[in-house]
Every structure is written in C-alpha cells, then in structure tokens.
mmCIF file with all atom_site columns, C-alpha atoms in Angstrom:
data_model
loop_
_atom_site.group_PDB
_atom_site.id
_atom_site.type_symbol
_atom_site.label_atom_id
_atom_site.label_alt_id
_atom_site.label_comp_id
_atom_site.label_asym_id
_atom_site.label_entity_id
_atom_site.label_seq_id
_atom_site.pdbx_PDB_ins_code
_atom_site.Cartn_x
_atom_site.Cartn_y
_atom_site.Cartn_z
_atom_site.occupancy
_atom_site.B_iso_or_equiv
_atom_site.pdbx_formal_charge
_atom_site.auth_seq_id
_atom_site.auth_comp_id
_atom_site.auth_asym_id
_atom_site.auth_atom_id
_atom_site.pdbx_PDB_model_num
ATOM 1   C CA . UNK A 1 1   ? 72.362 119.567 67.172 1.00 0.00 ? 72  UNK A CA 1
ATOM 2   C CA . UNK A 1 2   ? 73.479 120.589 63.924 1.00 0.00 ? 73  UNK A CA 1
ATOM 3   C CA . UNK A 1 3   ? 71.183 119.082 61.324 1.00 0.00 ? 74  UNK A CA 1
ATOM 4   C CA . UNK A 1 4   ? 68.720 120.376 63.799 1.00 0.00 ? 75  UNK A CA 1
ATOM 5   C CA . UNK A 1 5   ? 70.269 124.063 64.190 1.00 0.00 ? 76  UNK A CA 1
ATOM 6   C CA . UNK A 1 6   ? 70.066 124.704 60.359 1.00 0.00 ? 77  UNK A CA 1
ATOM 7   C CA . UNK A 1 7   ? 66.460 122.673 60.175 1.00 0.00 ? 78  UNK A CA 1
ATOM 8   C CA . UNK A 1 8   ? 64.963 125.247 62.217 1.00 0.00 ? 79  UNK A CA 1
ATOM 9   C CA . UNK A 1 9   ? 66.495 128.524 60.026 1.00 0.00 ? 80  UNK A CA 1
ATOM 10  C CA . UNK A 1 10  ? 64.773 127.247 56.605 1.00 0.00 ? 81  UNK A CA 1
ATOM 11  C CA . UNK A 1 11  ? 61.162 125.829 55.570 1.00 0.00 ? 82  UNK A CA 1
ATOM 12  C CA . UNK A 1 12  ? 60.908 122.540 54.294 1.00 0.00 ? 83  UNK A CA 1
ATOM 13  C CA . UNK A 1 13  ? 58.820 123.008 51.227 1.00 0.00 ? 84  UNK A CA 1
ATOM 14  C CA . UNK A 1 14  ? 55.052 120.463 50.241 1.00 0.00 ? 85  UNK A CA 1
ATOM 15  C CA . UNK A 1 15  ? 54.290 120.757 46.740 1.00 0.00 ? 86  UNK A CA 1
ATOM 16  C CA . UNK A 1 16  ? 52.410 118.705 44.179 1.00 0.00 ? 87  UNK A CA 1
ATOM 17  C CA . UNK A 1 17  ? 53.378 117.287 41.683 1.00 0.00 ? 88  UNK A CA 1
ATOM 18  C CA . UNK A 1 18  ? 51.972 119.906 38.991 1.00 0.00 ? 89  UNK A CA 1
ATOM 19  C CA . UNK A 1 19  ? 52.876 122.498 41.298 1.00 0.00 ? 90  UNK A CA 1
ATOM 20  C CA . UNK A 1 20  ? 48.532 123.641 41.625 1.00 0.00 ? 91  UNK A CA 1
ATOM 21  C CA . UNK A 1 21  ? 48.656 123.258 45.836 1.00 0.00 ? 92  UNK A CA 1
ATOM 22  C CA . UNK A 1 22  ? 51.635 124.399 47.615 1.00 0.00 ? 93  UNK A CA 1
ATOM 23  C CA . UNK A 1 23  ? 52.897 124.480 52.005 1.00 0.00 ? 94  UNK A CA 1
ATOM 24  C CA . UNK A 1 24  ? 55.748 124.853 53.595 1.00 0.00 ? 95  UNK A CA 1
ATOM 25  C CA . UNK A 1 25  ? 56.236 123.365 57.563 1.00 0.00 ? 96  UNK A CA 1
ATOM 26  C CA . UNK A 1 26  ? 58.278 124.704 60.095 1.00 0.00 ? 97  UNK A CA 1
ATOM 27  C CA . UNK A 1 27  ? 60.592 123.564 62.823 1.00 0.00 ? 98  UNK A CA 1
ATOM 28  C CA . UNK A 1 28  ? 61.275 120.508 60.748 1.00 0.00 ? 99  UNK A CA 1
ATOM 29  C CA . UNK A 1 29  ? 63.237 119.173 63.285 1.00 0.00 ? 100 UNK A CA 1
ATOM 30  C CA . UNK A 1 30  ? 60.422 119.140 65.410 1.00 0.00 ? 101 UNK A CA 1
ATOM 31  C CA . UNK A 1 31  ? 59.010 115.887 62.920 1.00 0.00 ? 102 UNK A CA 1
ATOM 32  C CA . UNK A 1 32  ? 59.556 111.691 63.056 1.00 0.00 ? 103 UNK A CA 1
ATOM 33  C CA . UNK A 1 33  ? 59.767 109.683 60.348 1.00 0.00 ? 104 UNK A CA 1
ATOM 34  C CA . UNK A 1 34  ? 57.654 106.625 59.834 1.00 0.00 ? 105 UNK A CA 1
ATOM 35  C CA . UNK A 1 35  ? 58.432 103.803 57.472 1.00 0.00 ? 106 UNK A CA 1
ATOM 36  C CA . UNK A 1 36  ? 55.003 102.704 57.068 1.00 0.00 ? 107 UNK A CA 1
ATOM 37  C CA . UNK A 1 37  ? 54.290 98.826  55.399 1.00 0.00 ? 108 UNK A CA 1
ATOM 38  C CA . UNK A 1 38  ? 50.061 98.645  56.498 1.00 0.00 ? 109 UNK A CA 1
ATOM 39  C CA . UNK A 1 39  ? 47.699 98.015  53.611 1.00 0.00 ? 110 UNK A CA 1
ATOM 40  C CA . UNK A 1 40  ? 45.720 101.282 53.680 1.00 0.00 ? 111 UNK A CA 1
ATOM 41  C CA . UNK A 1 41  ? 48.801 102.652 53.009 1.00 0.00 ? 112 UNK A CA 1
ATOM 42  C CA . UNK A 1 42  ? 49.369 100.889 50.168 1.00 0.00 ? 113 UNK A CA 1
ATOM 43  C CA . UNK A 1 43  ? 45.529 101.613 49.512 1.00 0.00 ? 114 UNK A CA 1
ATOM 44  C CA . UNK A 1 44  ? 45.522 105.137 48.917 1.00 0.00 ? 115 UNK A CA 1
ATOM 45  C CA . UNK A 1 45  ? 48.692 104.659 46.387 1.00 0.00 ? 116 UNK A CA 1
ATOM 46  C CA . UNK A 1 46  ? 46.304 101.827 44.699 1.00 0.00 ? 117 UNK A CA 1
ATOM 47  C CA . UNK A 1 47  ? 44.051 104.494 44.601 1.00 0.00 ? 118 UNK A CA 1
ATOM 48  C CA . UNK A 1 48  ? 45.409 107.602 43.904 1.00 0.00 ? 119 UNK A CA 1
ATOM 49  C CA . UNK A 1 49  ? 46.773 105.764 41.263 1.00 0.00 ? 120 UNK A CA 1
ATOM 50  C CA . UNK A 1 50  ? 49.881 105.793 41.551 1.00 0.00 ? 121 UNK A CA 1
ATOM 51  C CA . UNK A 1 51  ? 50.877 103.030 43.298 1.00 0.00 ? 122 UNK A CA 1
ATOM 52  C CA . UNK A 1 52  ? 54.924 102.371 41.540 1.00 0.00 ? 123 UNK A CA 1
ATOM 53  C CA . UNK A 1 53  ? 56.074 106.018 42.520 1.00 0.00 ? 124 UNK A CA 1
ATOM 54  C CA . UNK A 1 54  ? 54.028 106.236 46.071 1.00 0.00 ? 125 UNK A CA 1
ATOM 55  C CA . UNK A 1 55  ? 55.368 103.174 47.338 1.00 0.00 ? 126 UNK A CA 1
ATOM 56  C CA . UNK A 1 56  ? 58.489 101.479 47.334 1.00 0.00 ? 127 UNK A CA 1
ATOM 57  C CA . UNK A 1 57  ? 59.900 98.711  45.906 1.00 0.00 ? 128 UNK A CA 1
ATOM 58  C CA . UNK A 1 58  ? 57.586 96.050  49.025 1.00 0.00 ? 129 UNK A CA 1
ATOM 59  C CA . UNK A 1 59  ? 54.933 98.727  49.332 1.00 0.00 ? 130 UNK A CA 1
ATOM 60  C CA . UNK A 1 60  ? 56.067 100.381 51.864 1.00 0.00 ? 131 UNK A CA 1
ATOM 61  C CA . UNK A 1 61  ? 55.782 104.121 52.326 1.00 0.00 ? 132 UNK A CA 1
ATOM 62  C CA . UNK A 1 62  ? 57.824 107.372 53.882 1.00 0.00 ? 133 UNK A CA 1
ATOM 63  C CA . UNK A 1 63  ? 55.625 109.203 56.304 1.00 0.00 ? 134 UNK A CA 1
ATOM 64  C CA . UNK A 1 64  ? 56.544 112.478 57.680 1.00 0.00 ? 135 UNK A CA 1
ATOM 65  C CA . UNK A 1 65  ? 54.946 112.674 61.112 1.00 0.00 ? 136 UNK A CA 1
ATOM 66  C CA . UNK A 1 66  ? 54.123 116.584 62.514 1.00 0.00 ? 137 UNK A CA 1
ATOM 67  C CA . UNK A 1 67  ? 51.961 118.887 64.593 1.00 0.00 ? 138 UNK A CA 1
ATOM 68  C CA . UNK A 1 68  ? 49.823 121.026 62.198 1.00 0.00 ? 139 UNK A CA 1
ATOM 69  C CA . UNK A 1 69  ? 50.448 124.262 63.901 1.00 0.00 ? 140 UNK A CA 1
ATOM 70  C CA . UNK A 1 70  ? 53.343 123.791 61.945 1.00 0.00 ? 141 UNK A CA 1
ATOM 71  C CA . UNK A 1 71  ? 51.956 123.553 58.607 1.00 0.00 ? 142 UNK A CA 1
ATOM 72  C CA . UNK A 1 72  ? 51.162 126.971 56.198 1.00 0.00 ? 143 UNK A CA 1
ATOM 73  C CA . UNK A 1 73  ? 49.665 125.976 52.633 1.00 0.00 ? 144 UNK A CA 1
ATOM 74  C CA . UNK A 1 74  ? 50.873 129.108 50.537 1.00 0.00 ? 145 UNK A CA 1
ATOM 75  C CA . UNK A 1 75  ? 48.171 128.390 47.278 1.00 0.00 ? 146 UNK A CA 1
ATOM 76  C CA . UNK A 1 76  ? 45.976 125.624 45.994 1.00 0.00 ? 147 UNK A CA 1
ATOM 77  C CA . UNK A 1 77  ? 43.877 124.850 49.179 1.00 0.00 ? 148 UNK A CA 1
ATOM 78  C CA . UNK A 1 78  ? 41.658 124.930 46.915 1.00 0.00 ? 149 UNK A CA 1
ATOM 79  C CA . UNK A 1 79  ? 42.616 121.897 45.010 1.00 0.00 ? 150 UNK A CA 1
ATOM 80  C CA . UNK A 1 80  ? 42.842 120.754 48.546 1.00 0.00 ? 151 UNK A CA 1
ATOM 81  C CA . UNK A 1 81  ? 40.482 117.386 49.182 1.00 0.00 ? 152 UNK A CA 1
ATOM 82  C CA . UNK A 1 82  ? 40.834 114.372 51.040 1.00 0.00 ? 153 UNK A CA 1
ATOM 83  C CA . UNK A 1 83  ? 39.464 110.392 51.378 1.00 0.00 ? 154 UNK A CA 1
ATOM 84  C CA . UNK A 1 84  ? 38.270 107.664 53.769 1.00 0.00 ? 155 UNK A CA 1
ATOM 85  C CA . UNK A 1 85  ? 38.961 103.484 52.904 1.00 0.00 ? 156 UNK A CA 1
ATOM 86  C CA . UNK A 1 86  ? 35.725 103.239 54.838 1.00 0.00 ? 157 UNK A CA 1
ATOM 87  C CA . UNK A 1 87  ? 33.357 105.828 56.799 1.00 0.00 ? 158 UNK A CA 1
ATOM 88  C CA . UNK A 1 88  ? 35.828 105.486 60.053 1.00 0.00 ? 159 UNK A CA 1
ATOM 89  C CA . UNK A 1 89  ? 38.694 105.103 58.847 1.00 0.00 ? 160 UNK A CA 1
ATOM 90  C CA . UNK A 1 90  ? 41.286 108.359 59.054 1.00 0.00 ? 161 UNK A CA 1
ATOM 91  C CA . UNK A 1 91  ? 40.899 110.576 56.593 1.00 0.00 ? 162 UNK A CA 1
ATOM 92  C CA . UNK A 1 92  ? 43.559 110.645 54.055 1.00 0.00 ? 163 UNK A CA 1
ATOM 93  C CA . UNK A 1 93  ? 44.449 114.482 52.374 1.00 0.00 ? 164 UNK A CA 1
ATOM 94  C CA . UNK A 1 94  ? 46.004 114.866 48.295 1.00 0.00 ? 165 UNK A CA 1
ATOM 95  C CA . UNK A 1 95  ? 45.914 116.645 45.731 1.00 0.00 ? 166 UNK A CA 1
ATOM 96  C CA . UNK A 1 96  ? 42.899 117.261 43.483 1.00 0.00 ? 167 UNK A CA 1
ATOM 97  C CA . UNK A 1 97  ? 44.583 118.940 40.881 1.00 0.00 ? 168 UNK A CA 1
ATOM 98  C CA . UNK A 1 98  ? 46.739 115.937 40.060 1.00 0.00 ? 169 UNK A CA 1
ATOM 99  C CA . UNK A 1 99  ? 46.568 113.262 42.647 1.00 0.00 ? 170 UNK A CA 1
ATOM 100 C CA . UNK A 1 100 ? 49.731 113.559 44.221 1.00 0.00 ? 171 UNK A CA 1
ATOM 101 C CA . UNK A 1 101 ? 49.550 112.003 47.960 1.00 0.00 ? 172 UNK A CA 1
ATOM 102 C CA . UNK A 1 102 ? 49.598 115.174 51.463 1.00 0.00 ? 173 UNK A CA 1
ATOM 103 C CA . UNK A 1 103 ? 49.181 112.767 54.565 1.00 0.00 ? 174 UNK A CA 1
ATOM 104 C CA . UNK A 1 104 ? 46.340 111.915 56.815 1.00 0.00 ? 175 UNK A CA 1
ATOM 105 C CA . UNK A 1 105 ? 45.267 112.351 59.925 1.00 0.00 ? 176 UNK A CA 1
ATOM 106 C CA . UNK A 1 106 ? 42.134 112.103 62.330 1.00 0.00 ? 177 UNK A CA 1
ATOM 107 C CA . UNK A 1 107 ? 39.045 112.818 61.636 1.00 0.00 ? 178 UNK A CA 1
ATOM 108 C CA . UNK A 1 108 ? 38.796 115.166 64.839 1.00 0.00 ? 179 UNK A CA 1
ATOM 109 C CA . UNK A 1 109 ? 41.782 118.182 65.833 1.00 0.00 ? 180 UNK A CA 1
ATOM 110 C CA . UNK A 1 110 ? 41.627 116.618 69.227 1.00 0.00 ? 181 UNK A CA 1
ATOM 111 C CA . UNK A 1 111 ? 44.074 114.203 68.050 1.00 0.00 ? 182 UNK A CA 1
ATOM 112 C CA . UNK A 1 112 ? 47.682 116.894 67.054 1.00 0.00 ? 183 UNK A CA 1
ATOM 113 C CA . UNK A 1 113 ? 49.853 115.201 64.074 1.00 0.00 ? 184 UNK A CA 1
ATOM 114 C CA . UNK A 1 114 ? 48.878 114.416 60.288 1.00 0.00 ? 185 UNK A CA 1
ATOM 115 C CA . UNK A 1 115 ? 51.214 111.942 58.448 1.00 0.00 ? 186 UNK A CA 1
ATOM 116 C CA . UNK A 1 116 ? 53.051 113.118 55.757 1.00 0.00 ? 187 UNK A CA 1
ATOM 117 C CA . UNK A 1 117 ? 53.966 111.692 53.156 1.00 0.00 ? 188 UNK A CA 1
ATOM 118 C CA . UNK A 1 118 ? 56.998 111.741 51.466 1.00 0.00 ? 189 UNK A CA 1
ATOM 119 C CA . UNK A 1 119 ? 56.001 112.368 48.181 1.00 0.00 ? 190 UNK A CA 1
ATOM 120 C CA . UNK A 1 120 ? 54.724 115.833 48.620 1.00 0.00 ? 191 UNK A CA 1
ATOM 121 C CA . UNK A 1 121 ? 58.183 116.231 50.348 1.00 0.00 ? 192 UNK A CA 1
ATOM 122 C CA . UNK A 1 122 ? 60.676 115.897 47.297 1.00 0.00 ? 193 UNK A CA 1
ATOM 123 C CA . UNK A 1 123 ? 61.354 119.471 45.843 1.00 0.00 ? 194 UNK A CA 1
ATOM 124 C CA . UNK A 1 124 ? 64.255 118.787 49.132 1.00 0.00 ? 195 UNK A CA 1
ATOM 125 C CA . UNK A 1 125 ? 65.325 116.232 50.350 1.00 0.00 ? 196 UNK A CA 1
ATOM 126 C CA . UNK A 1 126 ? 64.200 114.725 52.860 1.00 0.00 ? 197 UNK A CA 1
ATOM 127 C CA . UNK A 1 127 ? 66.895 114.179 54.981 1.00 0.00 ? 198 UNK A CA 1
ATOM 128 C CA . UNK A 1 128 ? 68.467 117.781 55.315 1.00 0.00 ? 199 UNK A CA 1
ATOM 129 C CA . UNK A 1 129 ? 65.157 119.034 57.502 1.00 0.00 ? 200 UNK A CA 1
ATOM 130 C CA . UNK A 1 130 ? 63.698 116.079 59.331 1.00 0.00 ? 201 UNK A CA 1
ATOM 131 C CA . UNK A 1 131 ? 66.996 113.513 59.328 1.00 0.00 ? 202 UNK A CA 1
ATOM 132 C CA . UNK A 1 132 ? 66.370 110.032 58.320 1.00 0.00 ? 203 UNK A CA 1
ATOM 133 C CA . UNK A 1 133 ? 63.899 107.553 59.484 1.00 0.00 ? 204 UNK A CA 1
ATOM 134 C CA . UNK A 1 134 ? 63.492 106.033 63.263 1.00 0.00 ? 205 UNK A CA 1
ATOM 135 C CA . UNK A 1 135 ? 60.966 103.052 62.525 1.00 0.00 ? 206 UNK A CA 1
ATOM 136 C CA . UNK A 1 136 ? 59.864 100.667 60.784 1.00 0.00 ? 207 UNK A CA 1
ATOM 137 C CA . UNK A 1 137 ? 55.803 100.015 60.887 1.00 0.00 ? 208 UNK A CA 1
ATOM 138 C CA . UNK A 1 138 ? 53.811 97.428  60.148 1.00 0.00 ? 209 UNK A CA 1
ATOM 139 C CA . UNK A 1 139 ? 56.011 94.980  57.981 1.00 0.00 ? 210 UNK A CA 1
ATOM 140 C CA . UNK A 1 140 ? 54.185 92.234  58.311 1.00 0.00 ? 211 UNK A CA 1
ATOM 141 C CA . UNK A 1 141 ? 51.826 93.712  55.258 1.00 0.00 ? 212 UNK A CA 1
ATOM 142 C CA . UNK A 1 142 ? 54.914 94.315  53.038 1.00 0.00 ? 213 UNK A CA 1
ATOM 143 C CA . UNK A 1 143 ? 55.702 92.168  49.783 1.00 0.00 ? 214 UNK A CA 1
ATOM 144 C CA . UNK A 1 144 ? 58.281 91.019  49.118 1.00 0.00 ? 215 UNK A CA 1
ATOM 145 C CA . UNK A 1 145 ? 57.901 87.969  50.263 1.00 0.00 ? 216 UNK A CA 1
ATOM 146 C CA . UNK A 1 146 ? 59.769 86.446  52.980 1.00 0.00 ? 217 UNK A CA 1
ATOM 147 C CA . UNK A 1 147 ? 61.743 87.417  54.966 1.00 0.00 ? 218 UNK A CA 1
ATOM 148 C CA . UNK A 1 148 ? 60.249 89.955  55.629 1.00 0.00 ? 219 UNK A CA 1
ATOM 149 C CA . UNK A 1 149 ? 61.612 93.985  56.772 1.00 0.00 ? 220 UNK A CA 1
ATOM 150 C CA . UNK A 1 150 ? 61.951 94.451  60.832 1.00 0.00 ? 221 UNK A CA 1
ATOM 151 C CA . UNK A 1 151 ? 59.491 95.845  62.360 1.00 0.00 ? 222 UNK A CA 1
ATOM 152 C CA . UNK A 1 152 ? 62.215 98.380  64.492 1.00 0.00 ? 223 UNK A CA 1
ATOM 153 C CA . UNK A 1 153 ? 61.834 101.879 66.678 1.00 0.00 ? 224 UNK A CA 1
ATOM 154 C CA . UNK A 1 154 ? 57.788 101.721 67.269 1.00 0.00 ? 225 UNK A CA 1
ATOM 155 C CA . UNK A 1 155 ? 58.833 103.182 70.272 1.00 0.00 ? 226 UNK A CA 1
ATOM 156 C CA . UNK A 1 156 ? 60.475 106.062 68.865 1.00 0.00 ? 227 UNK A CA 1
ATOM 157 C CA . UNK A 1 157 ? 56.785 106.942 67.773 1.00 0.00 ? 228 UNK A CA 1
ATOM 158 C CA . UNK A 1 158 ? 54.581 106.473 70.846 1.00 0.00 ? 229 UNK A CA 1
ATOM 159 C CA . UNK A 1 159 ? 57.630 108.515 72.407 1.00 0.00 ? 230 UNK A CA 1
ATOM 160 C CA . UNK A 1 160 ? 56.905 111.205 69.941 1.00 0.00 ? 231 UNK A CA 1
ATOM 161 C CA . UNK A 1 161 ? 53.342 110.832 69.762 1.00 0.00 ? 232 UNK A CA 1
ATOM 162 C CA . UNK A 1 162 ? 52.980 111.866 73.866 1.00 0.00 ? 233 UNK A CA 1
ATOM 163 C CA . UNK A 1 163 ? 55.291 114.036 73.350 1.00 0.00 ? 234 UNK A CA 1
ATOM 164 C CA . UNK A 1 164 ? 54.440 116.308 70.594 1.00 0.00 ? 235 UNK A CA 1
ATOM 165 C CA . UNK A 1 165 ? 50.640 115.224 69.884 1.00 0.00 ? 236 UNK A CA 1
ATOM 166 C CA . UNK A 1 166 ? 49.072 114.650 73.611 1.00 0.00 ? 237 UNK A CA 1
ATOM 167 C CA . UNK A 1 167 ? 50.818 117.295 74.786 1.00 0.00 ? 238 UNK A CA 1
ATOM 168 C CA . UNK A 1 168 ? 48.882 119.556 71.667 1.00 0.00 ? 239 UNK A CA 1
ATOM 169 C CA . UNK A 1 169 ? 45.952 118.396 72.780 1.00 0.00 ? 240 UNK A CA 1
ATOM 170 C CA . UNK A 1 170 ? 46.054 119.687 76.633 1.00 0.00 ? 241 UNK A CA 1
ATOM 171 C CA . UNK A 1 171 ? 48.229 123.022 75.494 1.00 0.00 ? 242 UNK A CA 1
ATOM 172 C CA . UNK A 1 172 ? 45.892 124.103 72.393 1.00 0.00 ? 243 UNK A CA 1
ATOM 173 C CA . UNK A 1 173 ? 48.239 124.203 69.877 1.00 0.00 ? 244 UNK A CA 1
ATOM 174 C CA . UNK A 1 174 ? 46.451 121.652 68.804 1.00 0.00 ? 245 UNK A CA 1
ATOM 175 C CA . UNK A 1 175 ? 43.967 123.851 67.688 1.00 0.00 ? 246 UNK A CA 1
ATOM 176 C CA . UNK A 1 176 ? 46.696 125.755 65.186 1.00 0.00 ? 247 UNK A CA 1
ATOM 177 C CA . UNK A 1 177 ? 45.618 124.053 61.739 1.00 0.00 ? 248 UNK A CA 1
ATOM 178 C CA . UNK A 1 178 ? 44.709 125.137 58.296 1.00 0.00 ? 249 UNK A CA 1
ATOM 179 C CA . UNK A 1 179 ? 43.004 120.850 57.847 1.00 0.00 ? 250 UNK A CA 1
ATOM 180 C CA . UNK A 1 180 ? 40.051 121.606 59.768 1.00 0.00 ? 251 UNK A CA 1
ATOM 181 C CA . UNK A 1 181 ? 37.978 124.908 61.082 1.00 0.00 ? 252 UNK A CA 1
ATOM 182 C CA . UNK A 1 182 ? 37.079 126.602 64.194 1.00 0.00 ? 253 UNK A CA 1
ATOM 183 C CA . UNK A 1 183 ? 33.665 124.090 64.642 1.00 0.00 ? 254 UNK A CA 1
ATOM 184 C CA . UNK A 1 184 ? 36.612 121.844 64.868 1.00 0.00 ? 255 UNK A CA 1
ATOM 185 C CA . UNK A 1 185 ? 34.795 120.271 61.474 1.00 0.00 ? 256 UNK A CA 1
ATOM 186 C CA . UNK A 1 186 ? 36.876 119.602 57.959 1.00 0.00 ? 257 UNK A CA 1
ATOM 187 C CA . UNK A 1 187 ? 37.430 122.322 55.558 1.00 0.00 ? 258 UNK A CA 1
ATOM 188 C CA . UNK A 1 188 ? 36.237 119.614 53.154 1.00 0.00 ? 259 UNK A CA 1
ATOM 189 C CA . UNK A 1 189 ? 33.931 117.363 53.019 1.00 0.00 ? 260 UNK A CA 1
ATOM 190 C CA . UNK A 1 190 ? 36.390 113.007 53.224 1.00 0.00 ? 261 UNK A CA 1
ATOM 191 C CA . UNK A 1 191 ? 34.959 111.284 50.462 1.00 0.00 ? 262 UNK A CA 1
ATOM 192 C CA . UNK A 1 192 ? 34.384 108.126 51.054 1.00 0.00 ? 263 UNK A CA 1
ATOM 193 C CA . UNK A 1 193 ? 34.625 104.887 49.535 1.00 0.00 ? 264 UNK A CA 1
ATOM 194 C CA . UNK A 1 194 ? 32.333 101.952 47.961 1.00 0.00 ? 265 UNK A CA 1
ATOM 195 C CA . UNK A 1 195 ? 32.400 98.252  49.574 1.00 0.00 ? 266 UNK A CA 1
ATOM 196 C CA . UNK A 1 196 ? 32.716 97.474  45.640 1.00 0.00 ? 267 UNK A CA 1
ATOM 197 C CA . UNK A 1 197 ? 35.542 100.673 44.819 1.00 0.00 ? 268 UNK A CA 1
ATOM 198 C CA . UNK A 1 198 ? 37.655 99.116  48.291 1.00 0.00 ? 269 UNK A CA 1
ATOM 199 C CA . UNK A 1 199 ? 37.304 95.430  47.317 1.00 0.00 ? 270 UNK A CA 1
ATOM 200 C CA . UNK A 1 200 ? 38.879 96.413  43.669 1.00 0.00 ? 271 UNK A CA 1
ATOM 201 C CA . UNK A 1 201 ? 41.250 98.185  45.774 1.00 0.00 ? 272 UNK A CA 1
ATOM 202 C CA . UNK A 1 202 ? 42.728 95.762  48.189 1.00 0.00 ? 273 UNK A CA 1
ATOM 203 C CA . UNK A 1 203 ? 43.191 93.376  45.801 1.00 0.00 ? 274 UNK A CA 1
ATOM 204 C CA . UNK A 1 204 ? 45.216 95.652  43.609 1.00 0.00 ? 275 UNK A CA 1
ATOM 205 C CA . UNK A 1 205 ? 46.841 95.667  46.437 1.00 0.00 ? 276 UNK A CA 1
ATOM 206 C CA . UNK A 1 206 ? 47.040 92.326  47.117 1.00 0.00 ? 277 UNK A CA 1
ATOM 207 C CA . UNK A 1 207 ? 47.553 91.471  43.490 1.00 0.00 ? 278 UNK A CA 1
ATOM 208 C CA . UNK A 1 208 ? 50.604 94.187  43.696 1.00 0.00 ? 279 UNK A CA 1
ATOM 209 C CA . UNK A 1 209 ? 52.118 92.453  46.828 1.00 0.00 ? 280 UNK A CA 1
ATOM 210 C CA . UNK A 1 210 ? 52.131 89.448  45.524 1.00 0.00 ? 281 UNK A CA 1
#
C-alpha cells in the first residue's frame, strides 16, 4: 500500500537515449511488469542494433504494461517511429533519433495496452514506480542453455489484461491514446521488414542465444 500511495503522487519519466523524445506515465502503480524472452522481442532489439543494452544476459526484455491513457508525450513526438516484424505482427515503437525502444501495441486501439520496454524508463528506478517483475513469459526462447528460466506469473498478466485492457474497451478509455488518431489509425506508418531482413535478424538472434 505504501508503494502505491507514493507512486500516485508522481509521474514516471520516459525518455529516449539522446533526450529528444520525452513522456510521462501516470498511475504507474497500475502497471504490470513482466520479463519476456520471446524471439520477437529479441528480434526487435537486434533490429534497433542494441541487443546488449536492451536485453538481459539470456535475451529477456523487461516490459511494463500500462494503459495508453496514462502515457503522455511532452516533447519530440515527431521522432516516434514504429515497425512490424511481419505484416500482421505487433506494432513496435521506437525513437528514430537514437533507436531507443519505446514499446509495443496491437495495430488497433480497441485493445488498450502498451508494453513499454524498460530501456526508455531508466531515468528513475523501475521498482519505485512499478514494483518488482511479476511474471516471466516465453522462457523456452531464453538463451544461455539449460536449464531455462522458469515460466511463472502468467496468470498475473492475464488478470491484468482482463481487469484493465478489456475494461477500457467497454468504458471508452481505449479512445484516450497518444498513438492513434481519432479514426483509429496509427500516428506513424509502420516499417514492415522484408522477408530477407527478417531472416537476417532471426539469424542474429539464433547466434546470440546459442
């Protein structure tokens, strides 16, 4: 209770590596923090050319799930870009100025969430605002050989989604998002990787994870 009470009194800053893009996250205590080892998150880090900085030693991405209504950009939104590994894949946002990962969303605002990659949140300790990691997912894709990290806390992420993202769909909060226009279109056009580009990145992920 003490952590949540303190978090409500302040915003958590979001900032790209060079400082061009800045935002604030309200109601940080309502977020859900997870460690994702999936191949796609690893591929995104390699696409940005900074896997050693973005991923942990076994290829995990520290991700904070929040409602887009709690995200407000304060400067540099023109440098916000997005990409998709495949034509129908998640939309993955990053700063075009310095290739800092921002987060991932679906291509529609109707399912209201964004998974923020911790690299853009490190101006302040994550634990102070969001608390500890609560779930470990897609651990079968972790690098570093056996044994793999244990998958746990998945039910926590599922409960968060139903309690927050689906609620926003029904009460209209999904419309409050800085990443989509009023007509439901993305504010930036995603760059979709070619099959050759994706194959090269997948090869880099395989080489890195062993």
